[in-house]
mmCIF file of C-alpha atoms and ligand atoms in Angstrom:
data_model
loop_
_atom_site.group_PDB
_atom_site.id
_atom_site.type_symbol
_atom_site.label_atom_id
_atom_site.label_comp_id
_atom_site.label_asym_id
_atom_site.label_seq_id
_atom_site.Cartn_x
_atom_site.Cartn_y
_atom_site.Cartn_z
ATOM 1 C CA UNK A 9 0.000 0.000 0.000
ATOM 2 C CA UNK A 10 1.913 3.405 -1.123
ATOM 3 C CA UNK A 11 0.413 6.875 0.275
ATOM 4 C CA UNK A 12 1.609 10.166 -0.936
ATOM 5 C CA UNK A 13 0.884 13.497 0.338
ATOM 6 C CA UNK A 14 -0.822 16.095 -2.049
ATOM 7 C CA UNK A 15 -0.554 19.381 -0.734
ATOM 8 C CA UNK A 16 -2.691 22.094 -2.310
ATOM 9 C CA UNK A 17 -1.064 25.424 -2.050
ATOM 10 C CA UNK A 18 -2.220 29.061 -3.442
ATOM 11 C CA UNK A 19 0.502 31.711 -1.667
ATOM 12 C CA UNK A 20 1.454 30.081 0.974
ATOM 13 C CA UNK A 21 5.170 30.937 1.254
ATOM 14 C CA UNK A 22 4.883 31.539 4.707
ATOM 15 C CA UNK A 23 4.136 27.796 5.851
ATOM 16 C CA UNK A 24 4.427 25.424 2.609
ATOM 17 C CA UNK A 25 8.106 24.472 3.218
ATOM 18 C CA UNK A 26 6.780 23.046 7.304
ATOM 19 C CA UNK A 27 4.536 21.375 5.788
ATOM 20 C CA UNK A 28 6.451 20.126 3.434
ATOM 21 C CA UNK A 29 8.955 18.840 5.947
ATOM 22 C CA UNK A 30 6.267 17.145 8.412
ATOM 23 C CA UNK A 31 4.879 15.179 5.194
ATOM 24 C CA UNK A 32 8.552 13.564 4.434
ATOM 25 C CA UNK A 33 8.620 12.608 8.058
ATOM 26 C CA UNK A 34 5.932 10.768 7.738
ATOM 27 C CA UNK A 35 6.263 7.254 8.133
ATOM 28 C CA UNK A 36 3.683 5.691 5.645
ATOM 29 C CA UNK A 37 4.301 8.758 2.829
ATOM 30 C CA UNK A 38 6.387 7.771 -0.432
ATOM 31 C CA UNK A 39 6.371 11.483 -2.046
ATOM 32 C CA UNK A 40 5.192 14.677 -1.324
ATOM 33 C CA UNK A 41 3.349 16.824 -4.297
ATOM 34 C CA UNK A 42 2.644 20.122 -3.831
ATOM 35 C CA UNK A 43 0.073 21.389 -6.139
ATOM 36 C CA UNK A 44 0.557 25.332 -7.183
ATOM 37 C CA UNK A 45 -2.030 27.558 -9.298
ATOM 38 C CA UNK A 46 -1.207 30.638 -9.813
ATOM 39 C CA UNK A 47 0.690 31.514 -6.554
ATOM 40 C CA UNK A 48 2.520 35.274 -7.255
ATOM 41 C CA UNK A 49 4.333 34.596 -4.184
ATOM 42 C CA UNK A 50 7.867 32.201 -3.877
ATOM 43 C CA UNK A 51 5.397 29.089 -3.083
ATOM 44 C CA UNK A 52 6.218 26.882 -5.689
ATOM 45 C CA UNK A 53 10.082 27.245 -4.863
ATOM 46 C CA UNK A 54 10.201 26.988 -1.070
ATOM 47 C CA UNK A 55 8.037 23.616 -1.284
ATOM 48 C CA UNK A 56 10.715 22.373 -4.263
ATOM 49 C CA UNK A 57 13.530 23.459 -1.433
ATOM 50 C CA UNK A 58 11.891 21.912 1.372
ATOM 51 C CA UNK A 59 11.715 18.548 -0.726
ATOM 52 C CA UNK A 60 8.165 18.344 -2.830
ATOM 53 C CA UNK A 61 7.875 17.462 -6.774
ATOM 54 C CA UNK A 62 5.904 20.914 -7.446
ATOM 55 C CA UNK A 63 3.075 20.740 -10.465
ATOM 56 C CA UNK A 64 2.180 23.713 -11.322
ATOM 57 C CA UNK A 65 -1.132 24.892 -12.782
ATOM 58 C CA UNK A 66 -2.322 27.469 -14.830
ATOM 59 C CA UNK A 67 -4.146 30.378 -12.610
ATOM 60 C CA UNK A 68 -8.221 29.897 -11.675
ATOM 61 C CA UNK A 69 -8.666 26.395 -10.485
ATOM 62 C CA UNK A 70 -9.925 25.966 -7.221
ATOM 63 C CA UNK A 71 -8.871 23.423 -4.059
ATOM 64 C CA UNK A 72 -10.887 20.615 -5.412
ATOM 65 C CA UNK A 73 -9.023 21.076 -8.963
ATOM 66 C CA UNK A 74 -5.419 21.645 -7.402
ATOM 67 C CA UNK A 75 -6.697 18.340 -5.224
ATOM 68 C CA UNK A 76 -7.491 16.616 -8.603
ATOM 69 C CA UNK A 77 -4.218 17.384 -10.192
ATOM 70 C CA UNK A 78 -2.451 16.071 -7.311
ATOM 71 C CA UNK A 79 -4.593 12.810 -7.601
ATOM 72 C CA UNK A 80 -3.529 12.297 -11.012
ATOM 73 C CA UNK A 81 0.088 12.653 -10.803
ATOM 74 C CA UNK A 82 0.502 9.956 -8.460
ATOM 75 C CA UNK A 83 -0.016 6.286 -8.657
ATOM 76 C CA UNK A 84 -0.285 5.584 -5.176
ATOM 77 C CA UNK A 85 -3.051 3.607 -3.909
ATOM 78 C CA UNK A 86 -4.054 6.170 -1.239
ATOM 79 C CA UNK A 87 -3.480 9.910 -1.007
ATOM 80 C CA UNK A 88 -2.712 12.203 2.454
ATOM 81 C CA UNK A 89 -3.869 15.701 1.627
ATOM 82 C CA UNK A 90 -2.876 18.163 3.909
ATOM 83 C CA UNK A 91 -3.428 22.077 3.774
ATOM 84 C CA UNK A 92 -0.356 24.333 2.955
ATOM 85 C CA UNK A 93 -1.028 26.768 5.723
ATOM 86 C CA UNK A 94 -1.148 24.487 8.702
ATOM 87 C CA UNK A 95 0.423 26.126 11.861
ATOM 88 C CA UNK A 96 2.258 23.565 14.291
ATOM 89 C CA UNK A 97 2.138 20.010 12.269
ATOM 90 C CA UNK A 98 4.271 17.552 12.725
ATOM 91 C CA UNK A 99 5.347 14.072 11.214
ATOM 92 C CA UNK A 100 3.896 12.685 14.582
ATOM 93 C CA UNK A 101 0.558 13.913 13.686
ATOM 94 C CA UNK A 102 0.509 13.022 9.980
ATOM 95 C CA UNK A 103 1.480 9.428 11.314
ATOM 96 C CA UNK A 104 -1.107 9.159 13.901
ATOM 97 C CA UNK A 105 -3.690 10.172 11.077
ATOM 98 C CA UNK A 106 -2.282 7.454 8.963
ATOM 99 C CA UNK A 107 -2.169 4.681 11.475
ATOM 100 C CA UNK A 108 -5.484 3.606 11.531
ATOM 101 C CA UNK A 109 -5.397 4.131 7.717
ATOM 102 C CA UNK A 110 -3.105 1.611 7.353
ATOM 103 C CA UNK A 111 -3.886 -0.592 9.706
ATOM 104 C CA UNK A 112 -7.326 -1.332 7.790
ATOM 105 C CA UNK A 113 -9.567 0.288 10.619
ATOM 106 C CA UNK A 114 -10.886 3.106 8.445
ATOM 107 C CA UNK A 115 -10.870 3.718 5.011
ATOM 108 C CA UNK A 116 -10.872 7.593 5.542
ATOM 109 C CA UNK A 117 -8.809 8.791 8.631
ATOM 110 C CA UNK A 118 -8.030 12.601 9.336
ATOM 111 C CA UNK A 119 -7.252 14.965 12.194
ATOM 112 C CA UNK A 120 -8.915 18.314 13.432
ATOM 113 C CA UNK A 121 -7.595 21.349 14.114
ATOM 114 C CA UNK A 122 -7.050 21.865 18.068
ATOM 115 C CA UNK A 123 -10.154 23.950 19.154
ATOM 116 C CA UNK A 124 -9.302 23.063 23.061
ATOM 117 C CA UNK A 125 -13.147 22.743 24.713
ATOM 118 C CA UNK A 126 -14.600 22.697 21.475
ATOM 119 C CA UNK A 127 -12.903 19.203 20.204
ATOM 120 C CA UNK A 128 -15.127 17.015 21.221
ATOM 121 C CA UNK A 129 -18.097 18.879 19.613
ATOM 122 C CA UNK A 130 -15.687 19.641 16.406
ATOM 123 C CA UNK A 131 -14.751 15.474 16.110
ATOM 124 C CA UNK A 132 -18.586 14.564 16.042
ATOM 125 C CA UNK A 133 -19.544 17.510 13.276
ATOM 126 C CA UNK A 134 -18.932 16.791 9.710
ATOM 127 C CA UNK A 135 -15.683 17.124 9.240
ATOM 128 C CA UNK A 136 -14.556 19.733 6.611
ATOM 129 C CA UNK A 137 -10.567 19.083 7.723
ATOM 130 C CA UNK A 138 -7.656 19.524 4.977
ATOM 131 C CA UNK A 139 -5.678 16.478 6.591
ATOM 132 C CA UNK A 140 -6.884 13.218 5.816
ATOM 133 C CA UNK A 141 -5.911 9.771 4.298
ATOM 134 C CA UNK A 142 -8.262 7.733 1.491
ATOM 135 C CA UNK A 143 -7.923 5.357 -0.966
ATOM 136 C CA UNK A 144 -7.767 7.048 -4.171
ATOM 137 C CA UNK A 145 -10.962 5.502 -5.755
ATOM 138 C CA UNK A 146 -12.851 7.262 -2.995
ATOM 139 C CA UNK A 147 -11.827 10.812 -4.510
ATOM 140 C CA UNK A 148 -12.577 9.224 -7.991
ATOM 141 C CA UNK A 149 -15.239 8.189 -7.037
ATOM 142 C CA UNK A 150 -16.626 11.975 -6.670
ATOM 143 C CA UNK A 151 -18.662 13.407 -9.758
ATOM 144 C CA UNK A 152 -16.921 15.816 -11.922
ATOM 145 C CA UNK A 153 -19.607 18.397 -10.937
ATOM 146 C CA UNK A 154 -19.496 18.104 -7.380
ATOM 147 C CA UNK A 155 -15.482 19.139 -7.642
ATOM 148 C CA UNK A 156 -15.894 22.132 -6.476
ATOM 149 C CA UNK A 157 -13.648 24.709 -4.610
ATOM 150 C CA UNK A 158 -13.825 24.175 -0.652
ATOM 151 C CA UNK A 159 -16.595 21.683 -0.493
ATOM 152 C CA UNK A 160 -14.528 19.078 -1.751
ATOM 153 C CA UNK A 161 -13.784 17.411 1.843
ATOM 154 C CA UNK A 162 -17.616 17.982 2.576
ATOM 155 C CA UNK A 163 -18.211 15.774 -0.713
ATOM 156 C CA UNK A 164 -15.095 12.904 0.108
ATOM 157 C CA UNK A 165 -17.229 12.540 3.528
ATOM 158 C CA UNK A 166 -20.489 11.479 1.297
ATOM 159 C CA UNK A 167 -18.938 9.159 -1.019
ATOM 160 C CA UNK A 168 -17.394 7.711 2.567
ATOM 161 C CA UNK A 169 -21.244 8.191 4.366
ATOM 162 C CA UNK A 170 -23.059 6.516 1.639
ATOM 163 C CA UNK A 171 -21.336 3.089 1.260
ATOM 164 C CA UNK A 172 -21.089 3.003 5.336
ATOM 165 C CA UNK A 173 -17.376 3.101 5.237
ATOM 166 C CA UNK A 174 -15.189 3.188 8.752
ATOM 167 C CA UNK A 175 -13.927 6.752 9.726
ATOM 168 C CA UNK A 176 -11.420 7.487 12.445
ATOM 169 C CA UNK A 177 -10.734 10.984 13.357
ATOM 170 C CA UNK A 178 -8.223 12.479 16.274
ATOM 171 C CA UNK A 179 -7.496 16.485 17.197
ATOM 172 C CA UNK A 180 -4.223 17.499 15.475
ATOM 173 C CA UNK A 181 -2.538 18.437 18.933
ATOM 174 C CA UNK A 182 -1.595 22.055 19.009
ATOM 175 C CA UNK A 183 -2.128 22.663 15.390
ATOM 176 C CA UNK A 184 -3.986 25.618 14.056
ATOM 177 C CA UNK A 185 -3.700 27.778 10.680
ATOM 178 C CA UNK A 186 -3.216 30.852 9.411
ATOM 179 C CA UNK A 187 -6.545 31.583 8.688
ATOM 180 C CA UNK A 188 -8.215 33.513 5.489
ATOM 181 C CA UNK A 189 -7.911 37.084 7.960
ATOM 182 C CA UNK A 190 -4.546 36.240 8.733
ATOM 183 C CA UNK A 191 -3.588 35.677 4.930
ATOM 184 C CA UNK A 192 -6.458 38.636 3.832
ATOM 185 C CA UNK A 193 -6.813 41.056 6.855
ATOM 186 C CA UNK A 194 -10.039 41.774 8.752
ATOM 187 C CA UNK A 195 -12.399 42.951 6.443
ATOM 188 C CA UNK A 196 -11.407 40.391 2.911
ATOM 189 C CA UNK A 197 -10.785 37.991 5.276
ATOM 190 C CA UNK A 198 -13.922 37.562 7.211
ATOM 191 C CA UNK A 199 -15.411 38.078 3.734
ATOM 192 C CA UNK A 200 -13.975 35.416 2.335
ATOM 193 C CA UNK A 201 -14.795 33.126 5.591
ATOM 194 C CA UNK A 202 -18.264 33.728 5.269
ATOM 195 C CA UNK A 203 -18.576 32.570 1.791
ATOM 196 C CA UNK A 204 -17.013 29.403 2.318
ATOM 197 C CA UNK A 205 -19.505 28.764 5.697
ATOM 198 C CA UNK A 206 -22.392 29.745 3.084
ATOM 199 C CA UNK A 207 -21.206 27.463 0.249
ATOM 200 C CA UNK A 208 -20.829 24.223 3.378
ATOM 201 C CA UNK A 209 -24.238 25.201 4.188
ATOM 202 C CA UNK A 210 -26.106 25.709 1.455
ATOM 203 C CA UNK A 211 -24.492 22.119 0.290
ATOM 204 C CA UNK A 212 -27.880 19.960 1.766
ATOM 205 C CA UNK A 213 -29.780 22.843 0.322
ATOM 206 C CA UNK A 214 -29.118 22.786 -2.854
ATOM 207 C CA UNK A 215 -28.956 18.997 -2.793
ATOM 208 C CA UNK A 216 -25.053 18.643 -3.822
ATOM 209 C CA UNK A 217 -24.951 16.112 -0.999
ATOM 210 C CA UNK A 218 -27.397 14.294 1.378
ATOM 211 C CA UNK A 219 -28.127 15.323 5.012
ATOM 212 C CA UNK A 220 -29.478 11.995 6.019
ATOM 213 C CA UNK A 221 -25.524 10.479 5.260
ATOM 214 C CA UNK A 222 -24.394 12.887 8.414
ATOM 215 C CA UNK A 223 -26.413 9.575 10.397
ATOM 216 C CA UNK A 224 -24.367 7.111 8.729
ATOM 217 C CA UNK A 225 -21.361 9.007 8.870
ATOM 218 C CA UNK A 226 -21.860 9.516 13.132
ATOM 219 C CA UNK A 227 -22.485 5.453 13.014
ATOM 220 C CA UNK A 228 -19.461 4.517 11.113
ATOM 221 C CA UNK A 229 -16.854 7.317 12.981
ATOM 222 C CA UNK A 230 -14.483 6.591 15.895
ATOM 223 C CA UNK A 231 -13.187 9.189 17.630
ATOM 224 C CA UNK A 232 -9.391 8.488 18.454
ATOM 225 C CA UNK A 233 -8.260 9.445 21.784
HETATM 226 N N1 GTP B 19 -3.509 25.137 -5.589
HETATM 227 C C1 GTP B 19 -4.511 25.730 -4.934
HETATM 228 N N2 GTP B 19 -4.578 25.640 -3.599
HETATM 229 C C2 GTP B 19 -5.604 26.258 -2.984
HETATM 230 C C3 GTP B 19 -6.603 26.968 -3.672
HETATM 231 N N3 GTP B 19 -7.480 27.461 -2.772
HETATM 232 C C4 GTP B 19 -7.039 27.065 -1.565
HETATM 233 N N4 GTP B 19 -5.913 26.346 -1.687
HETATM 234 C C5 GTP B 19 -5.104 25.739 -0.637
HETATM 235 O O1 GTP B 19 -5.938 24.870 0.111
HETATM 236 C C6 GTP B 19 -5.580 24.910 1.484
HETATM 237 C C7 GTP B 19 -6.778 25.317 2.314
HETATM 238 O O2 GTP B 19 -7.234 26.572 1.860
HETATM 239 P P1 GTP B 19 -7.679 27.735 2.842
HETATM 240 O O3 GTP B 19 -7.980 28.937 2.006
HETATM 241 O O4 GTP B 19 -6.720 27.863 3.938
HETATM 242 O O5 GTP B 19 -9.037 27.189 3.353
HETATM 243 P P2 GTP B 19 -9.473 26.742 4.779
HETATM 244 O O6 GTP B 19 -8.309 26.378 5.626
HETATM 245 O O7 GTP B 19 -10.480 25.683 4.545
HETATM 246 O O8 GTP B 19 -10.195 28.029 5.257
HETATM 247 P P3 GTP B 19 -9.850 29.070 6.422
HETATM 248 O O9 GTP B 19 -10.480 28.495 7.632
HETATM 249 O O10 GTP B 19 -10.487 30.331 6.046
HETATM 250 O O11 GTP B 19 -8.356 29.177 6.440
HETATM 251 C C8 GTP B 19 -4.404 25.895 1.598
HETATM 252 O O12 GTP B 19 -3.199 25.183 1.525
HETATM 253 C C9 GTP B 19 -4.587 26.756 0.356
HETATM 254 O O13 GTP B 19 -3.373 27.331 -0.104
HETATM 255 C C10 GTP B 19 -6.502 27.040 -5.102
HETATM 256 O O14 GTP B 19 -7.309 27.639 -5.790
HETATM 257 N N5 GTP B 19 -5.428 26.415 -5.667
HETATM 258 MG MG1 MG B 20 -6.643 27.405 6.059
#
């Protein structure tokens, strides 16, 4: 069983080459690929430095697509995506993630940012989490029309919820991000934030995926200590 790590980055020169380094400490992952569209800062060759095979695409894609790319350039049987702009990861938490991955207790595994209090309320909500392991066919499996932007990981939990597939998920010890009003500033950045709550929850709305799955998805998760 081969895992690499697909990183999706846009601008993230601040973090990409951490992450970079925490994915090629990672016991199960073969390669790391950072995915690049259109980033005008020195993304592309900090992740190369750190250690990554960069593919870069042209400008206007979205997550989903840079996700896609990844996907395609690798023939692993199972992919680790992780977020470019994750604060505090380590190779410890990437191989916790994977563990029960590889061990055949889940088919999807991931890890949640630390929210303190909140965890145990954030591990039981539908996960919408950058780091997380499946097979490849499950992200195949995905219509081409549901790839879309930062619902992707909202749409990877259906095509898990709807064949009653095992998930395992854990809090990414002191991990956080640098979120969109770090990256943005106040005003673009909350901006931003709320349109990506409103496209997660207008998803059951507009019938892109199913709210009765969420049930299936609650019966088939185990929350790692
Ligand atoms: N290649 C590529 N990467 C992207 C694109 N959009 C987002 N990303 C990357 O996807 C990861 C997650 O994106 P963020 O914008 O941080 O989204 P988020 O973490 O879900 O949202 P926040 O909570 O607001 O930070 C980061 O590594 C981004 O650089 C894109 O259009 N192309
Ligand atoms: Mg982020």
């Amino acid at each position: 069983m081969t895992i690499d790590a697909v990183v999706p980055a846009r601008n993230e020169a601040p973090t990409v080459a951490d992450v970079v380094m925490a994915c090629r400490g990672c016991t199960y992952v073969r390669e790391v690929l950072v995915v690049d569209d259109g980033s005008s800062d020195d993304t592309s060759e900090r992740a190369a430095a750190a250690g990554a095979k960069v593919i870069r695409l042209d400008p206007g894609g979205s997550k989903a697509h840079a996700m896609e790319a990844g996907v395609a350039a690798t023939d692993a049987d199972a992919v680790l995506f992780v977020d470019a702009d994750c604060l505090g990861l380590t190779s410890a938490h990437l191989d916790d993630i994977c563990a029960p991955f590889a061990d055949g207790r889940a088919v999807m595994s991931l890890g949640t940012f630390d929210y303190g209090i909140w965890n145990p309320l954030v591990l039981r909500m539908p996960h919408t989490t950058g780091e997380r392991v499946i097979p490849r066919w499950v992200f195949e499996a995905i219509p081409p029309e549901k790839l879309d932007g930062y619902t992707i990981e909202t749409v990877i939990n259906e095509v898990v919820a709807s064949r009653h597939l095992k998930t395992s998920a854990r809090v990414m010890k002191g991990v956080s991000h640098r979120t969109k009003r770090d990256k943005f500033g106040l005003v673009k950045g909350w901006q931003l934030t709320w349109k990506m709550f409103w496209a997660l929850v207008r998803l059951p709305l507009r019938g892109v995926v199913r709210g009765r799955y969420y049930l299936n998805y609650l019966r088939s998760l185990t929350v790692e200590k």
